[in-house]
Coordinates of C-alpha atoms and ligand atoms in Angstrom, one line a residue:
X193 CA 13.8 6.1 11.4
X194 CA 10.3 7.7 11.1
X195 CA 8.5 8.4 7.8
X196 CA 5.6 10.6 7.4
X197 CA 3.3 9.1 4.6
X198 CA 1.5 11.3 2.3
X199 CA -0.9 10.5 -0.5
X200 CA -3.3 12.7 -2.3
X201 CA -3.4 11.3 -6.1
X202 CA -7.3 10.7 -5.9
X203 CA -10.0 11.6 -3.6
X204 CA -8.5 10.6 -0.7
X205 CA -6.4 12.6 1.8
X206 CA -4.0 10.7 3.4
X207 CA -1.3 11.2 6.5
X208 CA 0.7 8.2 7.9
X209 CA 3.4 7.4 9.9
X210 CA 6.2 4.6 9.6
X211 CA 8.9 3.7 12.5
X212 CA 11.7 1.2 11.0
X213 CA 9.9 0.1 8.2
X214 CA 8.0 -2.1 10.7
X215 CA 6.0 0.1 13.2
X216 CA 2.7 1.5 11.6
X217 CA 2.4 4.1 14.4
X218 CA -1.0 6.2 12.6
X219 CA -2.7 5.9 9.6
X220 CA -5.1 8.3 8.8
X221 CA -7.5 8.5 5.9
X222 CA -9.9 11.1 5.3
X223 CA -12.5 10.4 2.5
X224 CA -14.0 13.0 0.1
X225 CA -16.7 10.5 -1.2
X226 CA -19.1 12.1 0.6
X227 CA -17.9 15.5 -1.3
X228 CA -18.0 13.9 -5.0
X229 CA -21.3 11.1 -4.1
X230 CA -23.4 13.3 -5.8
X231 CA -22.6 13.7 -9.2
X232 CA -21.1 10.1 -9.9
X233 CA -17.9 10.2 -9.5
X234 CA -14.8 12.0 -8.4
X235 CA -14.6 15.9 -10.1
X236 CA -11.0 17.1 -9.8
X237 CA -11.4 20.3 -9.2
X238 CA -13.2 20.1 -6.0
X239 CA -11.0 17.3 -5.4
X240 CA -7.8 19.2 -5.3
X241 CA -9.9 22.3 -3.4
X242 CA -10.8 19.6 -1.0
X243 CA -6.8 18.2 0.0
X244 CA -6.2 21.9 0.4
X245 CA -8.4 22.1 3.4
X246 CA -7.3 19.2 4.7
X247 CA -4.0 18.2 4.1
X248 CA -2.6 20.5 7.4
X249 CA -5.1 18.5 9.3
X250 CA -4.7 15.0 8.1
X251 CA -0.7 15.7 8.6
X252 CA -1.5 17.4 12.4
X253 CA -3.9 14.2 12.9
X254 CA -1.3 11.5 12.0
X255 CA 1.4 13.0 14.3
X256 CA -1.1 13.5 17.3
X257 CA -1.9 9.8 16.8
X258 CA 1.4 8.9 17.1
X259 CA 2.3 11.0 20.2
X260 CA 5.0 12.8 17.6
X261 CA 6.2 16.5 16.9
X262 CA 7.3 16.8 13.5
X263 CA 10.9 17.8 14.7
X264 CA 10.3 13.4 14.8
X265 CA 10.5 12.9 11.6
X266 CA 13.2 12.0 9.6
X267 CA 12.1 11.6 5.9
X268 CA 9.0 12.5 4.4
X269 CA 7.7 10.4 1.4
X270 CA 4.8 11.8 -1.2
X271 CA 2.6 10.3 -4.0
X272 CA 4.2 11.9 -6.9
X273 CA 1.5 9.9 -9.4
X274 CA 0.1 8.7 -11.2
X275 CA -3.5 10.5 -10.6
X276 CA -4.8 13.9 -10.8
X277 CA -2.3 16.7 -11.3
X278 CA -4.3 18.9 -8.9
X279 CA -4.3 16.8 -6.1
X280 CA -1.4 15.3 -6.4
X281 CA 0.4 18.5 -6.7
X282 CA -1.2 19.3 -3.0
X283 CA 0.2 16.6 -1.4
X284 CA 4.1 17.2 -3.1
X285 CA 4.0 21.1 -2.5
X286 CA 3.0 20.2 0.7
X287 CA 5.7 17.5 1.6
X288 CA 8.5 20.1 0.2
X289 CA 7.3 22.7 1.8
X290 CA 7.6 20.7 4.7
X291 CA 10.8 19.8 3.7
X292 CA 12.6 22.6 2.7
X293 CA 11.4 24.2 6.3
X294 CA 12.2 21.9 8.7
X295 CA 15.0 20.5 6.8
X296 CA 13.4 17.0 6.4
X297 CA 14.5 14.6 3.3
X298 CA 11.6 13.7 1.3
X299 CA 11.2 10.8 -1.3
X300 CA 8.6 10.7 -4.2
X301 CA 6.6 7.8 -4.9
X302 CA 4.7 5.8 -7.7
X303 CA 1.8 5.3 -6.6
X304 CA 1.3 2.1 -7.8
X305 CA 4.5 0.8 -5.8
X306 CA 2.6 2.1 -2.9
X307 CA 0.0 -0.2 -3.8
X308 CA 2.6 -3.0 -4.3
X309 CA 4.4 -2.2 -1.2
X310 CA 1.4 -2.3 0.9
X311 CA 1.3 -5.8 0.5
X312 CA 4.3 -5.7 3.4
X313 CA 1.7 -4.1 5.7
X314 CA 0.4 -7.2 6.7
X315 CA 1.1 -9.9 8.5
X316 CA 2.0 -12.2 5.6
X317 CA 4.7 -10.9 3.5
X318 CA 5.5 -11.7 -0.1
X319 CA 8.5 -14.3 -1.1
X320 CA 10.3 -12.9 -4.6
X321 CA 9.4 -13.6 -7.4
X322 CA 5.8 -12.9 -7.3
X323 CA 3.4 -12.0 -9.4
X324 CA 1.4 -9.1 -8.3
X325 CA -2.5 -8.0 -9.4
X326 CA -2.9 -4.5 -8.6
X327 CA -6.5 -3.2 -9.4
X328 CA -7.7 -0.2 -8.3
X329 CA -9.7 2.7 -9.9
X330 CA -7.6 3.5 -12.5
X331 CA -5.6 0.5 -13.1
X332 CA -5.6 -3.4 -13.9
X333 CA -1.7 -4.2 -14.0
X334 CA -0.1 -7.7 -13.9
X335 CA 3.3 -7.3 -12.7
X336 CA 6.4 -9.7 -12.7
X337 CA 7.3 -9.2 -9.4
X338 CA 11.7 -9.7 -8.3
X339 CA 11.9 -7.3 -5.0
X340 CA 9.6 -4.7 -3.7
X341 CA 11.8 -2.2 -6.7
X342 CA 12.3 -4.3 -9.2
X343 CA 9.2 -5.2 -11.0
X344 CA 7.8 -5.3 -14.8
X345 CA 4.8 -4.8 -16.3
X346 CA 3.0 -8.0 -18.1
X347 CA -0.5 -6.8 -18.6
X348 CA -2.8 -3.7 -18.3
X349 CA -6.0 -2.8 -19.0
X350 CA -6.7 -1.3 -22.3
X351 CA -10.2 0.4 -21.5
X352 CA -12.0 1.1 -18.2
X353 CA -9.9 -0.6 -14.9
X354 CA -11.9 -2.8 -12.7
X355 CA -12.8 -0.6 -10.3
X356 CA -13.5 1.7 -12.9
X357 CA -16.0 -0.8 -14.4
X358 CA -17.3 -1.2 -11.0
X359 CA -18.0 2.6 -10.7
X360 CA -20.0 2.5 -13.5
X361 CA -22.0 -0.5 -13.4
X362 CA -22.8 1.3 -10.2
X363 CA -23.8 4.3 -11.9
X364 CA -25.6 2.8 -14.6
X365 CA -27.9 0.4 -11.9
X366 CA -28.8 3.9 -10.4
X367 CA -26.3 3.2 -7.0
X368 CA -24.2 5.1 -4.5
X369 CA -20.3 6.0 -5.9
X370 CA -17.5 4.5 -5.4
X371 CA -19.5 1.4 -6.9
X372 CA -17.1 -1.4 -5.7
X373 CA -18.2 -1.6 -2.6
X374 CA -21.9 -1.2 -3.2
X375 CA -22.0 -3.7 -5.6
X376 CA -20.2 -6.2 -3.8
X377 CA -22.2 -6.1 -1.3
X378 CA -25.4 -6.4 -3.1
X379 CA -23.8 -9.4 -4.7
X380 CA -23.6 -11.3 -1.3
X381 CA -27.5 -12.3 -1.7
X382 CA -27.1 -12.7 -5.4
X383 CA -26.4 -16.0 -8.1
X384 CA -23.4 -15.1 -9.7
X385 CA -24.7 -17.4 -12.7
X386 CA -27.8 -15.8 -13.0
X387 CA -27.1 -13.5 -15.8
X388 CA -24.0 -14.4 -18.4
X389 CA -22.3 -11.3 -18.9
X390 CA -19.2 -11.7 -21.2
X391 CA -15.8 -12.6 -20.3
X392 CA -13.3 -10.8 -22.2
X393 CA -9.9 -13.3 -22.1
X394 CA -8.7 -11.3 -25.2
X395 CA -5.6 -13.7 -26.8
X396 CA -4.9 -16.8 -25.8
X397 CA -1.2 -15.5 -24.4
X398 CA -2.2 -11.7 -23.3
X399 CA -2.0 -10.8 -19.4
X400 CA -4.6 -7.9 -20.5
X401 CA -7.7 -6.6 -19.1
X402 CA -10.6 -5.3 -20.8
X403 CA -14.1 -4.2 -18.6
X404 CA -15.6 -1.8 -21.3
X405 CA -17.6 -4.7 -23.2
X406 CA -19.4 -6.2 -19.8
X407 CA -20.2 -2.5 -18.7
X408 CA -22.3 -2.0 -22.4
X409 CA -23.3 -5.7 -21.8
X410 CA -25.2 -4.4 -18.5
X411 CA -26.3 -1.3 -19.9
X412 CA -28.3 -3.5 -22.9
X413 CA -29.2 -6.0 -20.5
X414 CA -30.7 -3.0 -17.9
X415 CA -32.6 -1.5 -21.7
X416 CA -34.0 -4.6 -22.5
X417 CA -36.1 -5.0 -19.2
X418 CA -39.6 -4.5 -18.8
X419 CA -39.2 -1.9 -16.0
X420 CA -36.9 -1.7 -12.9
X421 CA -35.3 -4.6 -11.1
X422 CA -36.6 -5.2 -8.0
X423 CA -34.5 -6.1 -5.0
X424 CA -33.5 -10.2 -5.4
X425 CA -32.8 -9.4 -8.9
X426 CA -30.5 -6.6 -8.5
X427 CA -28.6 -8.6 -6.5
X428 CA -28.3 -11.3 -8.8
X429 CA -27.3 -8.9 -11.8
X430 CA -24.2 -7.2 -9.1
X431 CA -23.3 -10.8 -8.4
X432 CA -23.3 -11.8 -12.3
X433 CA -21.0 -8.5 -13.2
X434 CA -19.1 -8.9 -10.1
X435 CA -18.5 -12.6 -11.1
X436 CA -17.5 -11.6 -14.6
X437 CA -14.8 -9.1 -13.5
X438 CA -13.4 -11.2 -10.7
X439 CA -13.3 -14.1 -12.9
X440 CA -10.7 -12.5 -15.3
X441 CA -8.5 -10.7 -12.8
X442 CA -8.4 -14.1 -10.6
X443 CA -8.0 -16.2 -13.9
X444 CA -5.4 -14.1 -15.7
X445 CA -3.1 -13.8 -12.5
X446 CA -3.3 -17.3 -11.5
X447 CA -2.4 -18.2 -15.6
X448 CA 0.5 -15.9 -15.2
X449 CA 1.8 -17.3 -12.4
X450 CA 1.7 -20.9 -14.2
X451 CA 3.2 -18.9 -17.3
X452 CA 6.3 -18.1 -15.5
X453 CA 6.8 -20.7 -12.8
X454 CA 6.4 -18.4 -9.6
X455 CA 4.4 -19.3 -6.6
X456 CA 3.7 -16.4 -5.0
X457 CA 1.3 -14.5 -6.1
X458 CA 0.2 -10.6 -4.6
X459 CA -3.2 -8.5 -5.0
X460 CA -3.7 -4.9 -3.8
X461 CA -5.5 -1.7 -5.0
X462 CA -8.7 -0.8 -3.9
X463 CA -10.6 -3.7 -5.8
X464 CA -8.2 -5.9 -3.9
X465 CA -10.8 -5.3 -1.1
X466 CA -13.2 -7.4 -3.0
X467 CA -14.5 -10.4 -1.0
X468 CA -15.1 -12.5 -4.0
X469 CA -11.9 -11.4 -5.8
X470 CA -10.1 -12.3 -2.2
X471 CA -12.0 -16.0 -2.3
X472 CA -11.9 -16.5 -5.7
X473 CA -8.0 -16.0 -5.7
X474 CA -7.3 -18.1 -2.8
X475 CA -9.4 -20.9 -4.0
X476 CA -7.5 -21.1 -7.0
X477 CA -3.7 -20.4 -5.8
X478 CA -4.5 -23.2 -3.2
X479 CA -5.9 -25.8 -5.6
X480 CA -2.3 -24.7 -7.9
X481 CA 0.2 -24.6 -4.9
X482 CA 0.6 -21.2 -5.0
X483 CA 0.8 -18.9 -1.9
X484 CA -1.1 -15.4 -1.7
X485 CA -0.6 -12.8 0.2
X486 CA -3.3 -9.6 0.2
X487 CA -3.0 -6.9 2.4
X488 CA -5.8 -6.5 5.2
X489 CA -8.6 -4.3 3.4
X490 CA -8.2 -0.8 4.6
X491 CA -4.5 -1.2 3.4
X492 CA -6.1 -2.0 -0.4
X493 CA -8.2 1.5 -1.0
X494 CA -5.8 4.4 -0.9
X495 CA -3.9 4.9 2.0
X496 CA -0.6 6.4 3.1
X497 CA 1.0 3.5 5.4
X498 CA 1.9 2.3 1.8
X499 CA 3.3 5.0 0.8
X500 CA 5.6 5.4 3.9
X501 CA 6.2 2.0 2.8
X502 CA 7.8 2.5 0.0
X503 CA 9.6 5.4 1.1
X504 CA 11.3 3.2 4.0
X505 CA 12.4 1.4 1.0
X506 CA 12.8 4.0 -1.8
X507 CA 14.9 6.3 0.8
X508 CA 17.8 3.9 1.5
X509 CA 18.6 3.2 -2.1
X510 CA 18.1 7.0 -3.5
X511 CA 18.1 9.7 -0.8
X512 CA 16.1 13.0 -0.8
X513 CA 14.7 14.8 -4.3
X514 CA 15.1 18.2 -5.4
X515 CA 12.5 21.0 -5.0
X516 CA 11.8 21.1 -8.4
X517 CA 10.3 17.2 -8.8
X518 CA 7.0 17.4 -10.4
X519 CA 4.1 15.3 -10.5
X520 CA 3.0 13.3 -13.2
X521 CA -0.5 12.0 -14.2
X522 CA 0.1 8.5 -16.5
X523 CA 3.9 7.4 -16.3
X524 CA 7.0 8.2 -14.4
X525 CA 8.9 10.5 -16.4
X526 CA 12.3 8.5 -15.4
X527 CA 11.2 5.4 -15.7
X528 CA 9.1 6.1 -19.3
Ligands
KG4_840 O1 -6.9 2.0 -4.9 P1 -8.1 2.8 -4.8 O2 -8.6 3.3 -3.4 O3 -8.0 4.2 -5.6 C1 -7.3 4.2 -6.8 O4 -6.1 4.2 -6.9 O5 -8.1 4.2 -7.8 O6 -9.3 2.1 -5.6 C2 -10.6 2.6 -5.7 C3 -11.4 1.7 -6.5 C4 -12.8 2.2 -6.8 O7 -13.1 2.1 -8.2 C5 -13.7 1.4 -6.0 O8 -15.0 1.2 -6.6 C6 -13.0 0.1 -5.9 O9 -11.6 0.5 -5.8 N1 -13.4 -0.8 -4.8 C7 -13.9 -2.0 -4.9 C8 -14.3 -2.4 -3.6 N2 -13.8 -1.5 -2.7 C9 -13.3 -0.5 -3.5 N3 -14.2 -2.7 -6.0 C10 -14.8 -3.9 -5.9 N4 -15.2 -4.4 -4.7 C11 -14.9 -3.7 -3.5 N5 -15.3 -4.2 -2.3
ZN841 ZN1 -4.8 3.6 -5.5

């Protein structure tokens, strides 16, 4: 059984393929940061314009990598959302167009249990029940994890997402976008204790997340300065914010994990990539007994090998969709 992976809820356009649920046999990713660098951030309109001109090729790459014809492929599975309509609806008019011509099932997919299922894309997989962090750009979910399908939601963030607050700590410090990696790696030469930006740990019982109070805390911190910060102490101020936001995902994930007597605990999504999240989370699940298991980071940022992934799953419990699926930008219209 092969799958052909497609993704294109963001700014990245994404082909992959998937032999047995096992065999990752391409995995390609082509990046429009370079398109959407300049103004900050990702615009959707050129975003969608973009996965126009490249979807054919991404698709063509992925089965060239894999020595493959597409007369190869038995089930096609598509980001359905969440993310941005346009773009989305590139990559799922172009898996049923796909389909419906060469006569090729195809599965929609969350997107967000492609980030949870590409936690099975690595060496380590996860025992059930887990619970799983998934942070990316436009999320900060907790999840009570009891298979790969069957999952609820414990906390979210109720502002800006991690990588979100990244992004714009990045932004505001006058720095490249996407901010997450950037910052990070400013933060290597940096004391995380240097500056104390806030922690927000909201109630006592809530799995929540909220980043927009530490992004105004650097903003006022940045106003109050004499003039620019030169090199050592930029680092120090990406290492105090990074600490800030790591702290809380790390902390909150670990407590939920105590909260509901599981010991395995999962973390994907592109801010999963995160060195200091990555330590920070395996210091504490070894010190509580807990086992972790985080995908290698290429498998964290948006990719489609997760969301073959999940098809290989998705496919044998619900068979192909109908033409007329649509995408959807916040929730799964089925699930609510
Ligand atoms: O999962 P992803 O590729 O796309 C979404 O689904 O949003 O995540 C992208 C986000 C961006 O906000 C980016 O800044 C963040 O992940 N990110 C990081 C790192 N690498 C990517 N955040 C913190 N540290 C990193 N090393
Ligand atoms: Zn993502």
């Amino acid at each position: 059984m092969r799958i052909l992976g497609i993704e294109s809820s963001c700014d990245e356009t994404a082909a992959a393929i998937l032999e047995d649920g096992r065999h990752l046999l391409a995995n390609i990713v082509n990046s429009q940061i370079p398109v959407h660098r300049r103004y900050g951030g990702v615009v959707p309109e050129l975003a969608s314009r973009k996965h126009i001109e490249n979807i054919g090729a991404v698709v063509q790459q992925a089965l060239t990598a894999a020595g493959l014809q597409l007369s190869d492929i038995d089930a096609i599975a598509v980001t359905r959302g969440p993310g941005l309509v346009g773009s989305l609806l590139v990559g799922l008019s172009f898996a049923k167009a796909l389909s419906y011509a060469r006569n090729i099932p195809y599965v929609g997919i969350d997107h967000m249990a492609g980030h949870l299922c590409s936690t099975l894309l690595g060496s380590t997989t996860p025992l059930f029940p887990a619970i799983a962090l998934i942070v990316s750009g436009g999320h900060s979910n907790i999840y009570h994890m009891t298979s790969m399908t069957d999952y609820a939601l414990l906390g979210r963030s109720r502002d800006d997402a991690a990588g979100e607050a990244f992004d714009k700590a990045a932004k505001i410090l006058g720095l490249e976008y996407p901010g997450g990696p950037v910052v990070s790696r400013l933060a290597t030469s940096g004391d995380p204790k240097a500056i104390s930006f806030p922690r927000a740990w909201l109630e006592e019982d809530s799995y929540d997340f909220s980043f927009s109070g530490i992004k105004t805390a650097l903003a006022n911190y940045l106003h109050q300065l004499p003039g620019k910060p030169d090199d050592s102490h930029l680092a120090n101020i990406c290492a105090s914010f990074q600490e800030a936001i790591v702290e809380v995902l790390a902390g909150k994930t670990i407590q939920a994990a105590i909260d509901h007597g599981i010991t395995t605990i999962v973390a994907a999504g592109g801010v999963a990539a995160n060195p200091r999240l990555r330590q920070l989370l395996t210091e504490k699940a070894g010190r509580h007994g807990l086992s972790l298991c985080v995908p290698a980071t290429e498998f964290c940022t948006d990719n489609a090998a997760m969301i073959a992934m999940a098809g290989a799953i998705r496919l044998a419990e619900e068979g192909t969709l109908a033409l007329d699926t649509d995408v959807y930008s916040r929730f799964c219209p089925q699930s609510g």
